[in-house]
Coordinates of C-alpha atoms in Angstrom, one line a residue:
M259 CA 49.5 135.5 -15.2
T260 CA 47.2 133.1 -17.1
S261 CA 46.2 133.6 -20.6
K262 CA 42.9 135.2 -21.5
M263 CA 39.9 133.2 -22.5
I264 CA 39.3 132.6 -26.2
T265 CA 35.7 132.4 -27.2
K266 CA 34.4 131.0 -30.6
I267 CA 30.9 130.3 -31.8
E268 CA 30.4 127.7 -34.5
G269 CA 26.7 127.4 -35.2
Q270 CA 25.1 126.1 -32.1
V271 CA 28.4 125.3 -30.3
L272 CA 30.2 127.6 -28.0
I273 CA 34.0 126.9 -27.7
L274 CA 36.0 128.3 -24.8
E275 CA 39.7 127.9 -24.4
R276 CA 42.1 129.1 -21.6
E277 CA 45.4 128.2 -20.3
F278 CA 45.9 127.9 -16.5
Q279 CA 49.3 128.0 -14.7
A280 CA 48.6 124.7 -12.9
P281 CA 49.1 121.0 -13.6
R282 CA 46.3 119.2 -15.3
A283 CA 45.4 116.9 -12.3
L284 CA 44.9 120.0 -10.1
V285 CA 42.7 121.8 -12.7
F286 CA 40.6 118.6 -13.1
K287 CA 40.3 118.2 -9.4
A288 CA 39.0 121.8 -9.1
F289 CA 36.1 120.9 -11.4
S290 CA 35.3 117.5 -9.8
E291 CA 35.1 118.3 -6.0
A292 CA 32.6 120.4 -4.2
E293 CA 35.2 121.7 -1.8
H294 CA 37.0 123.3 -4.7
L295 CA 33.9 124.4 -6.7
K296 CA 32.6 126.4 -3.7
H297 CA 35.7 128.6 -3.8
W298 CA 35.5 129.7 -7.4
W299 CA 32.3 128.8 -9.3
G300 CA 30.3 131.8 -10.5
P301 CA 31.0 135.4 -11.5
R302 CA 32.5 137.9 -9.1
G303 CA 30.2 139.0 -6.3
W304 CA 28.4 135.6 -6.3
E305 CA 28.9 132.8 -3.8
V306 CA 28.1 129.1 -4.0
T307 CA 25.7 128.5 -1.1
V308 CA 24.7 125.0 -2.0
C309 CA 27.0 122.5 -3.7
T310 CA 26.5 118.7 -3.9
V311 CA 28.7 116.7 -6.3
D312 CA 28.3 113.0 -7.2
F313 CA 31.2 112.9 -9.6
R314 CA 30.7 109.7 -11.6
P315 CA 28.9 108.9 -14.9
G316 CA 25.2 109.4 -14.2
G317 CA 26.0 111.4 -11.1
V318 CA 24.6 114.9 -10.5
W319 CA 26.1 118.2 -9.5
H320 CA 23.5 120.5 -8.0
Y321 CA 24.3 124.0 -6.9
C322 CA 23.1 127.5 -6.0
M323 CA 24.9 130.7 -6.8
K324 CA 23.7 133.7 -4.8
C325 CA 24.6 137.3 -5.5
M326 CA 26.2 138.8 -2.4
D327 CA 27.4 142.1 -4.0
K328 CA 25.1 145.0 -3.2
N329 CA 26.7 146.9 -6.1
Q330 CA 25.0 144.5 -8.6
G331 CA 21.7 146.2 -8.1
D332 CA 18.7 144.1 -8.8
F333 CA 20.8 140.9 -8.8
Y334 CA 21.7 141.4 -5.1
G335 CA 20.2 138.5 -3.2
Y336 CA 19.2 136.7 -6.4
E337 CA 19.7 132.9 -6.5
S338 CA 20.6 131.0 -9.6
W339 CA 20.3 127.2 -9.4
G340 CA 22.1 124.8 -11.7
K341 CA 22.2 121.1 -12.3
A342 CA 24.7 119.0 -14.3
V343 CA 24.4 115.3 -15.1
Y344 CA 27.7 113.7 -15.7
G345 CA 28.4 111.5 -18.7
D346 CA 31.8 110.3 -19.8
I347 CA 34.6 111.0 -17.3
V348 CA 38.3 110.3 -18.0
P349 CA 40.4 111.2 -14.9
A350 CA 42.5 114.3 -15.5
E351 CA 41.6 114.4 -19.2
K352 CA 37.9 114.9 -19.9
I353 CA 34.5 115.6 -18.3
D354 CA 31.3 115.4 -20.3
Y355 CA 28.0 116.6 -18.8
V356 CA 24.6 118.0 -19.6
D357 CA 24.2 121.4 -18.0
F358 CA 20.7 122.7 -17.0
F359 CA 19.2 125.6 -15.2
S360 CA 17.2 124.2 -12.3
D361 CA 15.3 125.1 -9.1
A362 CA 16.2 124.3 -5.5
E363 CA 14.8 120.8 -5.8
G364 CA 16.8 120.0 -8.9
N365 CA 13.9 120.2 -11.3
V366 CA 15.1 121.3 -14.7
K367 CA 13.8 124.7 -16.0
E368 CA 12.5 123.8 -19.4
D369 CA 12.2 127.5 -20.5
L370 CA 15.9 128.0 -20.3
P371 CA 18.5 126.4 -22.6
S372 CA 20.5 123.4 -21.6
S373 CA 23.7 122.3 -23.2
E374 CA 25.9 119.3 -23.7
I375 CA 29.4 120.2 -22.5
S376 CA 32.7 118.4 -23.1
M377 CA 35.7 119.7 -21.3
L378 CA 39.2 118.6 -22.3
F379 CA 42.2 119.1 -20.1
E380 CA 45.6 119.2 -22.0
E381 CA 48.9 119.6 -20.1
H382 CA 51.9 121.3 -21.6
D383 CA 55.0 122.1 -19.5
G384 CA 53.1 122.0 -16.2
K385 CA 50.3 124.3 -17.5
T386 CA 46.8 123.2 -18.5
K387 CA 44.9 124.2 -21.5
L388 CA 41.2 123.8 -20.9
I389 CA 38.9 123.5 -23.9
S390 CA 35.2 123.6 -23.3
R391 CA 32.7 122.8 -26.1
S392 CA 29.0 123.5 -25.2
K393 CA 26.4 122.3 -27.7
Y394 CA 23.0 123.9 -27.6
A395 CA 19.8 122.7 -29.2
S396 CA 19.9 125.6 -31.7
E397 CA 21.8 128.8 -32.6
E398 CA 18.9 130.7 -31.0
A399 CA 19.3 128.8 -27.7
L400 CA 23.0 129.6 -27.6
Q401 CA 22.2 133.3 -28.4
K402 CA 19.7 133.4 -25.5
V403 CA 22.5 132.4 -23.0
M404 CA 24.9 134.8 -24.6
D405 CA 22.3 137.6 -24.2
M406 CA 22.0 136.6 -20.5
G407 CA 25.7 137.6 -20.0
M408 CA 27.2 134.1 -20.1
E409 CA 30.5 135.2 -21.7
Q410 CA 31.2 137.8 -19.0
G411 CA 30.1 135.3 -16.3
I412 CA 32.3 132.5 -17.5
T413 CA 35.2 134.8 -17.9
E414 CA 34.9 136.0 -14.3
T415 CA 34.4 132.4 -13.2
W416 CA 37.5 131.2 -14.9
D417 CA 39.4 134.2 -13.5
R418 CA 38.3 133.1 -10.0
L419 CA 39.4 129.5 -10.9
S420 CA 42.9 130.8 -11.8
E421 CA 43.1 132.6 -8.5
H422 CA 42.0 129.5 -6.6
L423 CA 44.5 127.3 -8.4
Q424 CA 47.3 129.8 -7.6
S425 CA 46.3 129.7 -3.9
L426 CA 46.8 125.9 -3.9
Q427 CA 50.3 125.9 -5.3

């Protein structure tokens, strides 16, 4: 079984770390291709219904997560749109991007916090340690997303990633 996620907050930066039982190239691929992201992105009970990925510096990832779980009450049927603009990409090693909440047309929702994310992929003995650093405009902006349930959501998302990676090996 994979290790549990480690969460740290340093000022306006959220640091997430987790080890996956898969080679670095495969974990990286799962973050860089729509065909993989559709299978695991989002918390349990949510499905990616729209996913376009232009994986290159300056390219955009635009997606919609929809709650398909009737047990999630008011969230059932709710759509959450996101948009990422890629920065520096080093194959199998690093992905930098700016992450935004958006609408269906890809317009950024200015009232919700964006973050600058840097993801590092480190391989050790066939396993991959993923380190994600998300920098927000302020400590208050980071707290706003934490209050929205981000930690639970990303924990479930990375659990689904782990399951997806295992299904590919």
